[in-house]
Amino acid sequence: MKIGLALGGGGVRGLAHILILETLDDLGIKPSIIAGTSMGAIIGALYASGISGKEIRERISRILILKDDNWRDIIAKKEHLLKSVTAFSAEFPRGGFI
């Protein structure tokens, strides 16, 4: 039986999809197709690339500022996030963007 997975958007609320992915992993269910909007598309792309739900949660928790974080944690996460963002800088070598 083939199963499709549709993930919605909603900013930070879209992170709730990670719990579903972890449950699917625990049950040994692998979706045949994954679709998503906004945050759901980002989470779906990570999952479709082979990253487990647990690993997605760990990666997100490294950059998300949590309620129990102290200032040192927040500064470390900010530096980590800035390094990640510079990896996606857009360059226009010939005046175009695809």
Tab-separated table of N, CA and C in Angstrom:
chain	number	residue	atom	x	y	z
A	1	MET	N	0.849	-1.173	0.000
A	1	MET	CA	0.000	0.000	0.000
A	1	MET	C	0.895	1.236	0.000
A	2	LYS	N	0.545	2.198	-0.844
A	2	LYS	CA	1.289	3.450	-0.898
A	2	LYS	C	0.564	4.508	-0.074
A	3	ILE	N	1.378	5.331	0.612
A	3	ILE	CA	0.828	6.393	1.455
A	3	ILE	C	1.439	7.718	1.029
A	4	GLY	N	0.600	8.732	0.907
A	4	GLY	CA	1.059	10.089	0.639
A	4	GLY	C	0.960	10.919	1.904
A	5	LEU	N	1.829	11.920	2.011
A	5	LEU	CA	1.852	12.772	3.189
A	5	LEU	C	1.762	14.222	2.746
A	6	ALA	N	0.796	14.959	3.266
A	6	ALA	CA	0.637	16.378	2.964
A	6	ALA	C	0.886	17.178	4.236
A	7	LEU	N	1.845	18.094	4.169
A	7	LEU	CA	2.212	18.909	5.323
A	7	LEU	C	1.822	20.360	5.064
A	8	GLY	N	1.207	20.991	6.034
A	8	GLY	CA	0.749	22.362	5.880
A	8	GLY	C	1.766	23.377	6.362
A	9	GLY	N	1.430	24.629	6.176
A	9	GLY	CA	2.291	25.735	6.592
A	9	GLY	C	1.909	26.211	7.975
A	10	GLY	N	2.273	27.433	8.267
A	10	GLY	CA	1.910	28.006	9.545
A	10	GLY	C	3.092	28.450	10.378
A	11	GLY	N	4.220	28.726	9.740
A	11	GLY	CA	5.381	29.202	10.488
A	11	GLY	C	5.851	28.178	11.493
A	12	VAL	N	6.032	28.623	12.714
A	12	VAL	CA	6.540	27.751	13.768
A	12	VAL	C	5.573	26.604	14.042
A	13	ARG	N	4.278	26.825	13.835
A	13	ARG	CA	3.309	25.737	14.041
A	13	ARG	C	3.571	24.572	13.093
A	14	GLY	N	4.217	24.853	11.957
A	14	GLY	CA	4.571	23.795	11.016
A	14	GLY	C	5.578	22.814	11.585
A	15	LEU	N	6.262	23.203	12.659
A	15	LEU	CA	7.214	22.305	13.305
A	15	LEU	C	6.514	21.130	13.974
A	16	ALA	N	5.212	21.240	14.199
A	16	ALA	CA	4.457	20.133	14.792
A	16	ALA	C	4.493	18.903	13.894
A	17	HIS	N	4.770	19.087	12.615
A	17	HIS	CA	4.865	17.958	11.692
A	17	HIS	C	6.002	17.013	12.075
A	18	ILE	N	7.004	17.522	12.752
A	18	ILE	CA	8.148	16.693	13.129
A	18	ILE	C	7.699	15.538	14.024
A	19	LEU	N	6.739	15.791	14.906
A	19	LEU	CA	6.223	14.725	15.774
A	19	LEU	C	5.568	13.622	14.954
A	20	ILE	N	4.854	14.004	13.909
A	20	ILE	CA	4.212	13.021	13.032
A	20	ILE	C	5.274	12.196	12.317
A	21	LEU	N	6.334	12.859	11.843
A	21	LEU	CA	7.404	12.145	11.143
A	21	LEU	C	8.105	11.161	12.077
A	22	GLU	N	8.313	11.561	13.327
A	22	GLU	CA	8.923	10.649	14.290
A	22	GLU	C	8.028	9.429	14.526
A	23	THR	N	6.726	9.660	14.585
A	23	THR	CA	5.782	8.552	14.773
A	23	THR	C	5.798	7.624	13.574
A	24	LEU	N	5.823	8.198	12.365
A	24	LEU	CA	5.905	7.366	11.165
A	24	LEU	C	7.178	6.528	11.175
A	25	ASP	N	8.295	7.124	11.584
A	25	ASP	CA	9.555	6.382	11.681
A	25	ASP	C	9.425	5.229	12.675
A	26	ASP	N	8.824	5.506	13.838
A	26	ASP	CA	8.660	4.474	14.868
A	26	ASP	C	7.799	3.312	14.376
A	27	LEU	N	6.808	3.636	13.540
A	27	LEU	CA	5.910	2.605	13.015
A	27	LEU	C	6.462	1.928	11.759
A	28	GLY	N	7.570	2.448	11.249
A	28	GLY	CA	8.168	1.875	10.040
A	28	GLY	C	7.407	2.210	8.773
A	29	ILE	N	6.675	3.309	8.785
A	29	ILE	CA	5.889	3.728	7.621
A	29	ILE	C	6.679	4.756	6.831
A	30	LYS	N	6.861	4.504	5.548
A	30	LYS	CA	7.574	5.426	4.659
A	30	LYS	C	6.604	5.924	3.594
A	31	PRO	N	6.309	7.222	3.579
A	31	PRO	CA	5.417	7.759	2.553
A	31	PRO	C	6.039	7.630	1.159
A	32	SER	N	5.189	7.352	0.173
A	32	SER	CA	5.647	7.253	-1.215
A	32	SER	C	5.805	8.630	-1.838
A	33	ILE	N	5.008	9.575	-1.354
A	33	ILE	CA	5.052	10.937	-1.883
A	33	ILE	C	4.825	11.915	-0.729
A	34	ILE	N	5.531	13.034	-0.787
A	34	ILE	CA	5.419	14.048	0.260
A	34	ILE	C	5.174	15.396	-0.403
A	35	ALA	N	4.160	16.106	0.077
A	35	ALA	CA	3.870	17.450	-0.417
A	35	ALA	C	3.772	18.376	0.784
A	36	GLY	N	4.101	19.642	0.577
A	36	GLY	CA	4.021	20.571	1.685
A	36	GLY	C	3.937	22.009	1.226
A	37	THR	N	3.458	22.848	2.106
A	37	THR	CA	3.354	24.276	1.865
A	37	THR	C	4.133	25.003	2.949
A	38	SER	N	4.914	25.996	2.545
A	38	SER	CA	5.639	26.841	3.481
A	38	SER	C	6.521	26.000	4.408
A	39	MET	N	6.323	26.081	5.704
A	39	MET	CA	7.145	25.315	6.640
A	39	MET	C	6.991	23.816	6.400
A	40	GLY	N	5.816	23.388	5.992
A	40	GLY	CA	5.601	21.970	5.675
A	40	GLY	C	6.455	21.514	4.509
A	41	ALA	N	6.687	22.409	3.543
A	41	ALA	CA	7.555	22.076	2.413
A	41	ALA	C	9.000	21.928	2.864
A	42	ILE	N	9.431	22.773	3.784
A	42	ILE	CA	10.805	22.688	4.293
A	42	ILE	C	10.994	21.394	5.076
A	43	ILE	N	10.076	21.104	5.986
A	43	ILE	CA	10.163	19.882	6.785
A	43	ILE	C	10.044	18.657	5.875
A	44	GLY	N	9.132	18.718	4.911
A	44	GLY	CA	8.955	17.609	3.971
A	44	GLY	C	10.190	17.368	3.124
A	45	ALA	N	10.847	18.436	2.694
A	45	ALA	CA	12.073	18.290	1.894
A	45	ALA	C	13.185	17.651	2.720
A	46	LEU	N	13.314	18.041	3.978
A	46	LEU	CA	14.316	17.426	4.846
A	46	LEU	C	14.043	15.934	5.008
A	47	TYR	N	12.779	15.610	5.225
A	47	TYR	CA	12.395	14.207	5.429
A	47	TYR	C	12.582	13.394	4.142
A	48	ALA	N	12.205	13.974	3.023
A	48	ALA	CA	12.340	13.276	1.733
A	48	ALA	C	13.805	13.055	1.368
A	49	SER	N	14.687	13.899	1.891
A	49	SER	CA	16.115	13.739	1.596
A	49	SER	C	16.750	12.610	2.403
A	50	GLY	N	15.974	11.997	3.296
A	50	GLY	CA	16.473	10.857	4.053
A	50	GLY	C	16.788	11.134	5.504
A	51	ILE	N	16.563	12.357	5.950
A	51	ILE	CA	16.812	12.692	7.353
A	51	ILE	C	15.623	12.207	8.181
A	52	SER	N	15.896	11.520	9.269
A	52	SER	CA	14.819	10.983	10.109
A	52	SER	C	14.111	12.106	10.867
A	53	GLY	N	12.913	11.809	11.352
A	53	GLY	CA	12.179	12.787	12.149
A	53	GLY	C	12.944	13.199	13.392
A	54	LYS	N	13.615	12.250	14.023
A	54	LYS	CA	14.397	12.549	15.227
A	54	LYS	C	15.548	13.494	14.911
A	55	GLU	N	16.232	13.248	13.788
A	55	GLU	CA	17.357	14.103	13.424
A	55	GLU	C	16.881	15.502	13.029
A	56	ILE	N	15.721	15.597	12.382
A	56	ILE	CA	15.165	16.912	12.050
A	56	ILE	C	14.901	17.682	13.340
A	57	ARG	N	14.320	16.999	14.334
A	57	ARG	CA	14.050	17.650	15.627
A	57	ARG	C	15.349	18.159	16.256
A	58	GLU	N	16.393	17.342	16.210
A	58	GLU	CA	17.676	17.744	16.801
A	58	GLU	C	18.267	18.947	16.079
A	59	ARG	N	18.191	18.946	14.749
A	59	ARG	CA	18.741	20.074	13.978
A	59	ARG	C	17.970	21.358	14.244
A	60	ILE	N	16.654	21.261	14.303
A	60	ILE	CA	15.820	22.443	14.554
A	60	ILE	C	16.080	22.974	15.964
A	61	SER	N	16.248	22.080	16.937
A	61	SER	CA	16.449	22.540	18.317
A	61	SER	C	17.790	23.246	18.490
A	62	ARG	N	18.741	23.010	17.570
A	62	ARG	CA	20.025	23.709	17.636
A	62	ARG	C	19.901	25.187	17.265
A	63	ILE	N	18.872	25.533	16.479
A	63	ILE	CA	18.740	26.928	16.036
A	63	ILE	C	17.536	27.638	16.633
A	64	LEU	N	16.567	26.905	17.151
A	64	LEU	CA	15.375	27.513	17.735
A	64	LEU	C	15.657	27.977	19.156
A	65	ILE	N	15.245	29.159	19.481
A	65	ILE	CA	15.404	29.671	20.843
A	65	ILE	C	14.243	29.129	21.679
A	66	LEU	N	14.604	28.352	22.698
A	66	LEU	CA	13.615	27.704	23.538
A	66	LEU	C	13.410	28.468	24.841
A	67	LYS	N	12.317	28.182	25.512
A	67	LYS	CA	11.962	28.884	26.739
A	67	LYS	C	13.017	28.723	27.838
A	68	ASP	N	13.661	27.577	27.890
A	68	ASP	CA	14.648	27.307	28.945
A	68	ASP	C	16.062	27.753	28.598
A	69	ASP	N	16.276	28.333	27.419
A	69	ASP	CA	17.616	28.766	27.010
A	69	ASP	C	18.074	29.969	27.822
A	70	ASN	N	19.359	29.961	28.186
A	70	ASN	CA	19.928	31.137	28.834
A	70	ASN	C	20.596	32.005	27.752
A	71	TRP	N	21.163	33.132	28.139
A	71	TRP	CA	21.749	34.053	27.158
A	71	TRP	C	22.878	33.420	26.374
A	72	ARG	N	23.671	32.606	27.025
A	72	ARG	CA	24.790	31.941	26.346
A	72	ARG	C	24.265	31.013	25.241
A	73	ASP	N	23.186	30.286	25.539
A	73	ASP	CA	22.574	29.404	24.537
A	73	ASP	C	22.048	30.212	23.351
A	74	ILE	N	21.402	31.335	23.653
A	74	ILE	CA	20.810	32.166	22.604
A	74	ILE	C	21.888	32.731	21.694
A	75	ILE	N	22.974	33.206	22.252
A	75	ILE	CA	24.063	33.764	21.443
A	75	ILE	C	24.689	32.675	20.580
A	76	ALA	N	24.882	31.491	21.138
A	76	ALA	CA	25.460	30.385	20.365
A	76	ALA	C	24.544	29.998	19.208
A	77	LYS	N	23.235	29.971	19.460
A	77	LYS	CA	22.291	29.624	18.400
A	77	LYS	C	22.263	30.704	17.326
A	78	LYS	N	22.364	31.954	17.726
A	78	LYS	CA	22.371	33.050	16.757
A	78	LYS	C	23.581	32.927	15.835
A	79	GLU	N	24.756	32.648	16.396
A	79	GLU	CA	25.960	32.501	15.586
A	79	GLU	C	25.831	31.322	14.633
A	80	HIS	N	25.259	30.211	15.118
A	80	HIS	CA	25.067	29.031	14.273
A	80	HIS	C	24.100	29.340	13.130
A	81	LEU	N	23.020	30.057	13.432
A	81	LEU	CA	22.040	30.415	12.418
A	81	LEU	C	22.636	31.342	11.367
A	82	LEU	N	23.438	32.310	11.783
A	82	LEU	CA	24.055	33.226	10.826
A	82	LEU	C	25.002	32.494	9.884
A	83	LYS	N	25.719	31.497	10.378
A	83	LYS	CA	26.586	30.702	9.507
A	83	LYS	C	25.757	29.946	8.480
A	84	SER	N	24.593	29.439	8.882
A	84	SER	CA	23.728	28.704	7.968
A	84	SER	C	23.161	29.617	6.895
A	85	VAL	N	22.779	30.822	7.260
A	85	VAL	CA	22.171	31.754	6.314
A	85	VAL	C	23.163	32.177	5.240
A	86	THR	N	24.420	32.376	5.603
A	86	THR	CA	25.402	32.803	4.607
A	86	THR	C	25.639	31.731	3.554
A	87	ALA	N	25.324	30.490	3.846
A	87	ALA	CA	25.466	29.421	2.855
A	87	ALA	C	24.469	29.580	1.718
A	88	PHE	N	23.391	30.321	1.946
A	88	PHE	CA	22.349	30.498	0.939
A	88	PHE	C	22.364	31.888	0.307
A	89	SER	N	23.489	32.563	0.329
A	89	SER	CA	23.534	33.903	-0.244
A	89	SER	C	23.384	33.811	-1.765
A	90	ALA	N	22.550	34.661	-2.299
A	90	ALA	CA	22.283	34.659	-3.739
A	90	ALA	C	23.365	35.443	-4.471
A	91	GLU	N	23.856	34.852	-5.540
A	91	GLU	CA	24.855	35.526	-6.367
A	91	GLU	C	24.288	35.672	-7.773
A	92	PHE	N	24.607	36.764	-8.413
A	92	PHE	CA	24.129	37.024	-9.762
A	92	PHE	C	25.325	37.204	-10.689
A	93	PRO	N	26.010	36.113	-11.063
A	93	PRO	CA	27.228	36.250	-11.843
A	93	PRO	C	27.015	36.844	-13.231
A	94	ARG	N	25.866	36.621	-13.824
A	94	ARG	CA	25.594	37.144	-15.177
A	94	ARG	C	24.350	38.020	-15.190
A	95	GLY	N	23.984	38.520	-14.057
A	95	GLY	CA	22.832	39.420	-13.994
A	95	GLY	C	21.491	38.723	-13.931
A	96	GLY	N	21.475	37.405	-13.720
A	96	GLY	CA	20.199	36.685	-13.677
A	96	GLY	C	20.063	35.873	-12.406
A	97	PHE	N	18.860	35.461	-12.139
A	97	PHE	CA	18.596	34.661	-10.958
A	97	PHE	C	17.592	33.574	-11.335
A	98	ILE	N	17.907	32.338	-10.997
A	98	ILE	CA	16.996	31.233	-11.320
A	98	ILE	C	16.461	30.680	-10.030
